[in-house]
Coordinates of C-alpha atoms and ligand atoms in Angstrom, one line a residue:
M6 CA -42.0 -50.9 24.9
K7 CA -43.2 -47.7 23.3
T8 CA -40.2 -45.7 24.3
F9 CA -37.9 -48.6 23.3
V10 CA -39.4 -48.5 19.8
S11 CA -39.2 -44.8 19.4
V12 CA -35.6 -44.9 20.6
V13 CA -34.8 -47.5 18.1
V14 CA -36.6 -45.6 15.3
A15 CA -34.9 -42.4 16.3
A16 CA -31.5 -44.2 16.2
F17 CA -32.3 -45.6 12.8
V18 CA -33.3 -42.2 11.5
L19 CA -30.2 -40.6 13.0
A20 CA -27.9 -43.3 11.6
G21 CA -29.6 -42.9 8.2
C22 CA -29.1 -39.2 8.3
L23 CA -25.5 -39.6 9.2
N24 CA -24.8 -42.2 6.5
S25 CA -26.6 -40.3 3.7
E26 CA -24.8 -37.1 4.6
N27 CA -21.6 -38.9 5.3
K28 CA -20.6 -36.2 7.7
A29 CA -20.5 -37.1 11.4
T30 CA -17.7 -39.4 12.3
K31 CA -18.4 -41.7 15.2
I32 CA -15.7 -40.8 17.5
D33 CA -14.6 -41.9 21.0
I34 CA -14.1 -38.4 22.3
E35 CA -12.1 -39.6 25.4
S36 CA -9.5 -41.4 23.3
L37 CA -8.8 -38.6 20.8
P38 CA -5.3 -37.2 21.1
K39 CA -5.4 -33.7 22.6
E40 CA -3.8 -30.5 21.2
T41 CA -4.2 -26.7 21.5
A42 CA -5.0 -24.7 18.4
K43 CA -2.4 -22.2 17.3
L44 CA -4.2 -18.9 16.6
T45 CA -2.8 -16.2 14.4
H46 CA -3.5 -12.5 13.9
A47 CA -4.2 -11.3 10.3
P48 CA -2.6 -11.4 7.8
E49 CA -0.8 -14.5 9.3
V50 CA -2.4 -17.9 8.8
P51 CA -1.9 -20.9 11.2
P52 CA 0.3 -23.7 9.7
P53 CA -1.4 -26.4 7.5
I54 CA -2.6 -29.4 9.4
T55 CA -0.5 -32.4 8.7
R56 CA -2.0 -35.1 10.9
K57 CA -4.2 -37.7 9.3
H58 CA -6.6 -38.3 12.1
A59 CA -9.1 -36.4 14.2
A60 CA -8.0 -34.6 17.4
R61 CA -9.6 -33.1 20.4
V62 CA -8.6 -29.4 19.9
K63 CA -8.6 -26.8 22.6
V64 CA -9.4 -23.2 21.4
D65 CA -9.2 -20.3 23.8
L66 CA -10.4 -16.9 22.8
E67 CA -10.7 -13.7 24.8
T68 CA -13.1 -10.8 24.1
T69 CA -11.8 -7.3 24.9
E70 CA -13.0 -3.7 24.2
V71 CA -10.1 -1.6 23.1
V72 CA -9.4 1.8 21.6
K73 CA -7.2 1.6 18.5
R74 CA -6.4 3.3 15.2
L75 CA -9.1 3.2 12.5
A76 CA -7.3 5.6 10.2
D77 CA -4.6 8.2 10.5
G78 CA -5.8 10.5 13.3
V79 CA -9.0 8.5 13.8
E80 CA -9.6 6.2 16.7
Y81 CA -12.4 3.9 17.5
T82 CA -13.5 1.7 20.4
F83 CA -13.3 -1.7 18.9
W84 CA -15.0 -4.7 20.5
T85 CA -12.7 -7.6 19.6
F86 CA -11.9 -11.3 19.7
G87 CA -8.3 -11.5 20.8
G88 CA -7.7 -7.7 20.8
T89 CA -7.6 -7.4 17.0
V90 CA -9.9 -6.8 14.1
P91 CA -10.4 -9.3 12.6
G92 CA -10.1 -11.8 15.5
P93 CA -7.5 -14.5 15.3
M94 CA -7.7 -17.2 12.6
I95 CA -8.5 -20.7 13.8
R96 CA -7.5 -23.7 11.8
I97 CA -8.8 -27.2 12.5
R98 CA -9.5 -30.4 10.6
E99 CA -12.8 -31.9 9.5
G100 CA -13.9 -34.4 12.2
D101 CA -12.0 -32.6 15.0
Y102 CA -13.7 -32.3 18.3
V103 CA -13.3 -28.8 19.6
D104 CA -13.5 -27.6 23.2
F105 CA -14.1 -23.9 22.8
T106 CA -13.6 -21.5 25.7
L107 CA -14.6 -17.9 25.4
S108 CA -13.4 -15.6 28.2
N109 CA -14.7 -12.0 28.5
H110 CA -12.2 -9.6 30.0
P111 CA -13.2 -8.2 33.4
D112 CA -12.9 -4.6 32.0
S113 CA -15.4 -5.2 29.2
K114 CA -18.7 -3.2 29.4
M115 CA -20.7 -5.7 27.4
P116 CA -21.4 -9.4 27.5
H117 CA -20.3 -11.2 24.3
N118 CA -20.6 -14.6 22.7
I119 CA -19.5 -16.4 19.5
D120 CA -21.5 -17.8 16.6
L121 CA -19.1 -19.9 14.5
H122 CA -20.6 -20.7 11.1
A123 CA -18.6 -23.9 11.2
V124 CA -20.7 -25.2 14.1
T125 CA -23.8 -27.3 13.7
G126 CA -25.7 -26.4 16.8
Q127 CA -27.9 -23.8 18.5
G128 CA -26.8 -20.3 17.4
G129 CA -23.5 -21.8 16.0
G130 CA -22.3 -21.8 19.6
A131 CA -23.8 -18.5 20.6
E132 CA -26.2 -20.0 23.1
G133 CA -23.4 -22.0 24.7
S134 CA -20.9 -19.1 24.9
F135 CA -22.9 -16.1 26.2
T136 CA -20.4 -14.6 28.6
A137 CA -20.6 -11.7 31.0
P138 CA -17.5 -9.5 31.7
G139 CA -15.1 -11.4 34.0
H140 CA -16.5 -14.8 33.1
S141 CA -15.7 -17.6 30.7
S142 CA -17.8 -20.2 29.0
T143 CA -16.9 -23.6 27.4
F144 CA -18.8 -25.6 24.9
S145 CA -17.8 -28.4 22.5
F146 CA -18.6 -29.3 18.9
Q147 CA -17.5 -31.7 16.2
A148 CA -16.5 -30.0 12.9
L149 CA -18.7 -31.8 10.5
N150 CA -18.3 -29.8 7.4
P151 CA -15.0 -28.7 5.8
G152 CA -14.7 -25.1 4.5
L153 CA -13.8 -21.6 5.4
Y154 CA -16.2 -20.0 7.9
I155 CA -16.8 -16.6 9.5
Y156 CA -17.3 -16.4 13.2
H157 CA -18.8 -13.4 14.9
C158 CA -20.4 -12.2 18.1
A159 CA -24.1 -12.6 18.2
T160 CA -25.0 -10.8 21.4
A161 CA -27.9 -8.2 21.1
P162 CA -27.8 -5.8 19.5
V163 CA -26.1 -8.2 17.1
G164 CA -25.5 -5.6 14.4
M165 CA -23.7 -3.4 16.8
H166 CA -21.4 -6.1 18.1
I167 CA -20.4 -7.0 14.5
A168 CA -20.1 -3.3 13.4
N169 CA -17.7 -2.8 16.3
G170 CA -15.3 -5.4 15.0
M171 CA -16.3 -8.8 16.4
Y172 CA -15.6 -11.3 13.6
G173 CA -12.9 -13.6 12.2
L174 CA -12.3 -16.8 10.2
I175 CA -12.2 -20.4 11.1
L176 CA -10.9 -22.9 8.5
V177 CA -12.0 -26.5 8.7
E178 CA -9.5 -28.3 6.5
P179 CA -10.9 -31.2 4.5
K180 CA -9.7 -34.6 5.7
Q181 CA -7.4 -34.9 2.7
G182 CA -6.0 -31.4 3.4
L183 CA -5.7 -28.4 1.0
P184 CA -3.2 -28.4 -1.9
K185 CA 0.2 -27.2 -0.8
V186 CA 1.0 -23.5 -1.6
D187 CA 4.0 -21.3 -0.9
K188 CA 2.2 -18.4 0.9
E189 CA -1.1 -18.1 2.7
F190 CA -2.7 -14.8 3.9
Y191 CA -5.7 -14.0 6.1
V192 CA -7.8 -11.0 5.0
V193 CA -11.2 -9.8 6.2
Q194 CA -13.2 -7.0 4.8
S195 CA -15.6 -5.1 6.9
E196 CA -17.1 -1.6 7.3
F197 CA -17.4 1.0 10.0
Y198 CA -20.1 3.6 10.8
T199 CA -18.8 6.7 12.6
K200 CA -20.4 9.9 13.9
G201 CA -18.0 11.9 11.8
K202 CA -17.3 11.6 8.1
Y203 CA -14.5 9.6 6.6
G204 CA -11.2 11.1 7.9
D205 CA -12.8 13.2 10.7
K206 CA -10.2 13.2 13.4
G207 CA -10.4 12.0 17.0
L208 CA -12.2 9.2 18.8
Q209 CA -15.2 8.4 16.6
P210 CA -18.3 6.9 18.2
F211 CA -20.4 4.3 16.4
D212 CA -23.3 5.7 14.5
M213 CA -26.4 3.5 14.8
Q214 CA -28.4 5.5 12.2
K215 CA -25.7 5.2 9.5
A216 CA -25.5 1.4 10.3
F217 CA -29.3 1.2 9.8
D218 CA -29.0 3.0 6.6
E219 CA -26.0 0.9 5.5
D220 CA -24.2 4.2 4.8
A221 CA -20.6 3.2 5.7
D222 CA -17.9 5.8 6.3
Y223 CA -15.1 3.2 6.2
V224 CA -14.7 0.0 4.2
V225 CA -11.5 -1.7 5.2
F226 CA -9.4 -4.8 5.0
N227 CA -8.1 -6.2 8.4
G228 CA -9.7 -3.6 10.6
S229 CA -8.2 -0.2 9.6
V230 CA -7.3 2.0 6.7
G231 CA -3.8 1.0 5.7
A232 CA -3.7 -2.3 7.6
L233 CA -2.3 -3.9 4.4
T234 CA -0.5 -1.0 2.6
G235 CA 2.9 0.7 3.0
D236 CA 5.0 -1.1 5.6
N237 CA 2.1 -3.4 6.3
A238 CA 1.9 -4.7 2.7
M239 CA 1.8 -8.5 2.3
K240 CA 4.9 -9.9 0.6
A241 CA 5.5 -12.7 -1.9
D242 CA 8.0 -13.6 -4.6
V243 CA 7.8 -14.4 -8.3
G244 CA 7.0 -18.0 -8.7
D245 CA 5.0 -18.3 -5.5
N246 CA 1.6 -20.0 -5.4
V247 CA -0.5 -17.8 -3.1
R248 CA -3.7 -18.6 -1.3
M249 CA -5.8 -15.9 0.4
F250 CA -8.4 -16.8 2.9
V251 CA -10.8 -13.9 2.5
G252 CA -13.7 -13.2 4.8
N253 CA -16.4 -10.5 4.9
G254 CA -17.5 -9.5 8.3
G255 CA -20.0 -7.0 7.0
P256 CA -22.1 -6.1 8.9
N257 CA -24.0 -4.9 5.8
L258 CA -22.0 -4.7 2.6
V259 CA -21.2 -7.4 0.1
S260 CA -17.6 -7.4 -1.3
S261 CA -16.7 -7.5 -4.9
F262 CA -13.2 -8.8 -4.1
H263 CA -10.6 -8.1 -6.8
V264 CA -6.8 -8.0 -7.0
I265 CA -5.6 -5.4 -9.5
G266 CA -3.1 -6.9 -12.0
E267 CA -3.8 -10.6 -11.2
I268 CA -6.3 -13.2 -12.2
F269 CA -7.5 -15.8 -9.7
D270 CA -6.4 -19.2 -11.0
K271 CA -8.9 -20.8 -8.6
V272 CA -11.7 -19.6 -6.4
Y273 CA -13.3 -21.8 -3.8
V274 CA -16.5 -20.0 -4.2
E275 CA -18.2 -18.9 -0.9
G276 CA -15.5 -20.7 1.1
G277 CA -16.8 -24.2 0.0
T278 CA -14.4 -27.0 -0.8
A279 CA -15.5 -27.9 -4.3
I280 CA -13.5 -25.9 -6.8
A281 CA -16.3 -24.3 -8.6
Q282 CA -14.5 -21.7 -10.6
E283 CA -11.2 -21.0 -12.5
N284 CA -9.8 -17.9 -14.1
V285 CA -11.9 -15.4 -12.1
Q286 CA -11.4 -11.6 -12.1
T287 CA -13.7 -10.6 -9.3
T288 CA -15.4 -12.8 -6.8
L289 CA -18.4 -11.9 -4.7
I290 CA -18.1 -12.4 -1.0
P291 CA -21.3 -12.2 0.9
A292 CA -21.6 -10.5 4.3
G293 CA -21.0 -13.3 6.8
G294 CA -19.3 -15.3 4.1
S295 CA -15.9 -16.1 2.6
A296 CA -13.9 -17.2 -0.4
M297 CA -10.5 -18.9 -0.9
V298 CA -8.6 -17.5 -3.8
E299 CA -5.4 -18.9 -5.3
F300 CA -3.1 -17.5 -7.9
K301 CA 0.5 -18.1 -9.1
I302 CA 2.6 -15.0 -9.2
D303 CA 4.3 -14.7 -12.6
I304 CA 5.9 -11.2 -12.4
P305 CA 6.9 -8.6 -9.9
A306 CA 4.4 -5.8 -9.1
N307 CA 2.4 -4.2 -6.4
Y308 CA -0.9 -6.2 -6.6
I309 CA -3.7 -4.1 -5.1
L310 CA -6.5 -5.8 -3.3
V311 CA -9.8 -3.8 -3.6
D312 CA -13.5 -4.1 -3.2
H313 CA -14.3 -3.3 -6.8
S314 CA -17.3 -1.3 -5.7
I315 CA -14.6 1.2 -6.4
F316 CA -15.4 4.2 -4.3
R317 CA -15.0 2.0 -1.3
A318 CA -11.4 1.3 -2.4
F319 CA -10.2 4.8 -3.3
N320 CA -12.4 6.8 -0.9
K321 CA -13.3 4.6 2.0
G322 CA -10.2 2.6 2.7
A323 CA -10.7 -0.8 1.0
L324 CA -7.2 -1.1 -0.3
G325 CA -4.5 -3.6 0.4
I326 CA -1.2 -4.4 -1.3
L327 CA 0.6 -7.7 -2.1
S328 CA 4.1 -6.5 -2.8
V329 CA 6.1 -8.9 -5.1
G330 CA 9.8 -8.5 -5.9
G331 CA 11.8 -10.6 -8.3
E332 CA 12.7 -11.1 -12.0
E333 CA 10.8 -9.2 -14.6
N334 CA 9.4 -11.2 -17.6
H335 CA 8.8 -9.1 -20.7
N336 CA 7.1 -12.1 -22.3
I337 CA 4.2 -11.4 -19.9
Y338 CA 4.3 -7.7 -19.3
T339 CA 6.7 -5.0 -20.4
G340 CA 5.6 -1.8 -18.6
K341 CA 5.7 1.3 -20.8
T342 CA 8.0 0.9 -23.7
I343 CA 7.3 4.1 -25.7
D344 CA 6.4 7.5 -24.4
A345 CA 5.9 9.9 -27.3
V346 CA 4.2 13.1 -28.1
Y347 CA 0.9 12.6 -29.9
L348 CA -0.2 15.3 -32.4
P349 CA -3.3 14.2 -34.3
E350 CA -3.8 15.5 -37.8
G351 CA -5.4 18.9 -37.8
G352 CA -3.6 20.0 -34.7
A353 CA -3.9 19.6 -30.9
E354 CA -7.0 21.7 -30.3
Q355 CA -10.2 19.8 -29.3
S356 CA -13.3 21.6 -28.2
I357 CA -16.7 20.5 -27.3
K358 CA -18.8 23.6 -27.4
T359 CA -22.2 24.1 -25.9
E360 CA -24.6 26.4 -27.7
K361 CA -23.7 29.3 -25.5
E362 CA -21.0 29.0 -22.9
P363 CA -22.2 30.0 -19.5
E364 CA -20.2 33.0 -18.2
K365 CA -17.7 31.9 -15.7
F366 CA -17.6 33.5 -12.3
A367 CA -14.1 34.8 -11.5
A368 CA -13.0 34.8 -7.9
K369 CA -12.2 38.2 -6.5
T370 CA -11.3 37.6 -2.9
F371 CA -9.2 35.0 -1.1
E372 CA -12.5 33.6 0.4
D373 CA -13.9 33.2 -3.2
R374 CA -10.8 31.3 -4.2
M375 CA -11.0 29.0 -1.2
E376 CA -14.6 28.2 -1.7
M377 CA -14.3 27.5 -5.5
G378 CA -11.0 25.7 -5.0
K379 CA -12.7 23.4 -2.5
S380 CA -15.2 22.2 -5.1
V381 CA -12.5 21.9 -7.7
Y382 CA -10.6 19.8 -5.2
A383 CA -13.6 17.6 -4.3
S384 CA -14.3 16.7 -8.0
N385 CA -10.7 16.4 -9.3
C386 CA -8.3 15.6 -6.6
A387 CA -9.9 14.1 -3.5
A388 CA -10.3 10.7 -5.0
C389 CA -6.6 10.2 -4.8
H390 CA -5.3 12.7 -2.3
Q391 CA -8.4 12.1 0.0
P392 CA -10.9 14.6 1.3
D393 CA -8.7 15.4 4.2
G394 CA -5.6 15.9 2.1
K395 CA -3.7 13.1 3.8
G396 CA -3.3 10.9 0.7
I397 CA -3.0 7.2 1.0
K398 CA 0.3 5.9 2.4
G399 CA 2.3 4.2 -0.3
A400 CA 0.0 5.3 -3.1
F401 CA -1.0 9.0 -3.1
P402 CA 1.2 11.6 -1.3
P403 CA -0.3 13.9 1.3
L404 CA -1.0 17.5 0.4
A405 CA -1.7 18.3 4.1
E406 CA 1.5 19.7 5.5
S407 CA 3.4 18.5 2.4
D408 CA 6.9 19.8 2.4
F409 CA 7.1 19.1 -1.3
L410 CA 4.0 21.2 -2.0
M411 CA 4.9 24.1 0.2
A412 CA 8.6 24.3 -1.0
D413 CA 7.8 25.2 -4.6
K414 CA 4.5 26.7 -5.7
N415 CA 5.4 26.7 -9.5
R416 CA 6.4 23.1 -9.3
A417 CA 2.9 22.2 -7.9
I418 CA 1.1 24.3 -10.5
K419 CA 3.2 22.4 -13.2
A420 CA 2.1 19.1 -11.6
I421 CA -1.5 20.0 -12.0
I422 CA -1.1 21.2 -15.6
N423 CA 1.2 18.5 -16.9
G424 CA 0.8 15.7 -14.4
L425 CA 3.7 14.3 -12.4
N426 CA 5.6 11.0 -12.3
G427 CA 8.9 9.6 -11.2
K428 CA 10.4 9.4 -7.7
I429 CA 9.5 12.2 -5.3
E430 CA 9.9 12.5 -1.6
V431 CA 7.1 14.0 0.5
N432 CA 7.6 14.4 4.2
G433 CA 10.3 11.8 4.3
E434 CA 8.4 9.1 2.3
T435 CA 9.2 8.1 -1.2
Y436 CA 6.5 8.0 -3.8
N437 CA 6.9 6.7 -7.3
G438 CA 3.5 7.0 -8.8
V439 CA 1.7 8.6 -11.6
M440 CA -0.5 11.7 -11.3
P441 CA -2.4 12.3 -14.5
A442 CA -2.6 15.8 -15.9
V443 CA -5.7 17.4 -14.6
S444 CA -7.4 19.5 -17.2
L445 CA -8.3 22.7 -15.5
D446 CA -8.3 26.3 -16.8
D447 CA -6.1 29.0 -15.2
E448 CA -8.9 30.2 -12.9
D449 CA -9.7 26.7 -11.5
T450 CA -6.0 25.9 -11.2
A451 CA -5.5 29.1 -9.2
N452 CA -8.4 28.3 -7.0
V453 CA -7.5 24.7 -6.3
M454 CA -3.9 25.8 -5.6
T455 CA -5.1 28.4 -3.2
Y456 CA -7.3 25.8 -1.5
I457 CA -4.6 23.1 -1.1
M458 CA -2.0 25.6 0.1
N459 CA -4.3 27.0 2.8
S460 CA -6.2 23.9 4.1
W461 CA -5.4 21.2 6.6
G462 CA -2.8 23.3 8.5
N463 CA -1.1 24.6 5.3
K464 CA -0.4 28.4 5.1
G465 CA 0.8 29.3 1.6
G466 CA -1.1 32.4 0.4
V467 CA -3.0 33.1 -2.8
T468 CA -2.3 31.8 -6.3
T469 CA -3.7 33.9 -9.1
P470 CA -4.7 32.9 -12.7
S471 CA -2.0 35.1 -14.1
E472 CA 0.7 33.1 -12.1
V473 CA -0.8 29.9 -13.6
K474 CA -0.8 31.4 -17.0
K475 CA 2.9 32.3 -16.6
V476 CA 3.8 28.7 -15.6
R477 CA 1.8 27.3 -18.5
G478 CA 3.6 29.6 -20.9
N479 CA 7.1 28.4 -19.8
Ligands
LIG505 CU1 -20.0 -9.0 21.3

């Protein structure tokens, strides 16, 4: 009798919970129609779900440990879901019953598991999916809550499994579906901690101390520097409504996600389904969290995805491009219409004088010029051309082994003094960007020229201040 009562009470409490939360659907698992989820690799998104009923969905995911490119000349041993970082995107519907099988490749050195933030249950599935190399595990769950969720490995040391690349997104579409859009993209930010500094070549091991200190060497979209730039840029057309499913795998950093030149019409904040915000410039995406951003594209441009913690974007890799072609609309944006010389009254000379100008050390030897040039480079050029001189594909041309630089020294000096814009070709790639004039005196210009022409494999001899003076005079 006692057990009967407690069972009845428990059933009432349970039913009450379910009703008040209005989440769990009573389903007859055996009678649900079966299907297999179509998984996609970033930036591709699985097709929208059109069915109007729950299904029993099979999801198969494999964990592998693979060596791949992290940046140009830099490799890393990634631990992955599905062989890529991020892992494949999974798309299901609220109320679906998912049979999830995680297989760990026999060549893996580590056990792995999966914690899906979409799962209500022990460890988000981690406990049910702990899998040794050469084994597979299956567990099932009902997707109770709609939204956009991170999944990640949660095997100890958890931080290390995530830092090595084990995360991705699972979308649980609300029952009524998401509004139709023209293009959808899948983007995940994350960071990497390597023994070497940003850009140091070769196979870079994971650095636990830097991960402890949250001192990331790389902050990237979709697993590597350049995964969404140059030939890999996402593409859309004027008039498109675009939705981006954006996740942040961390392991440590929060993302200030921003698209340069666009405004988000809508942000489903933190990946939830109530539209909490409209007309947003930058949205915060927590580590282990997500956001869905939507915007209509009015005019053609290269829209640049960044983490607006901006050194991460221009110095650690957190850059992506949405490339949009199509008809210009000068009602919205004209581009530069006037380029004129500006001569303020009283002449062009401006000076901010300190009491007594410190005497400037003039380089005497080649070694002096290299050393001083290096520091001029670090504070005036590296932000764009990168500390390793390799530039950023599609945005900033390389100086390392640059045929453009090495072919004409005076042209390069002129570029530093006056800036440079218009189409140029560097090592077979076309650039059409704008380099602002860098205001340096003859001495600093000579030193930085000497430095860039004799670093990263370049061999171009000394540049002297008198050569710079001559170019300036012309
Ligand atoms: Cu793992």
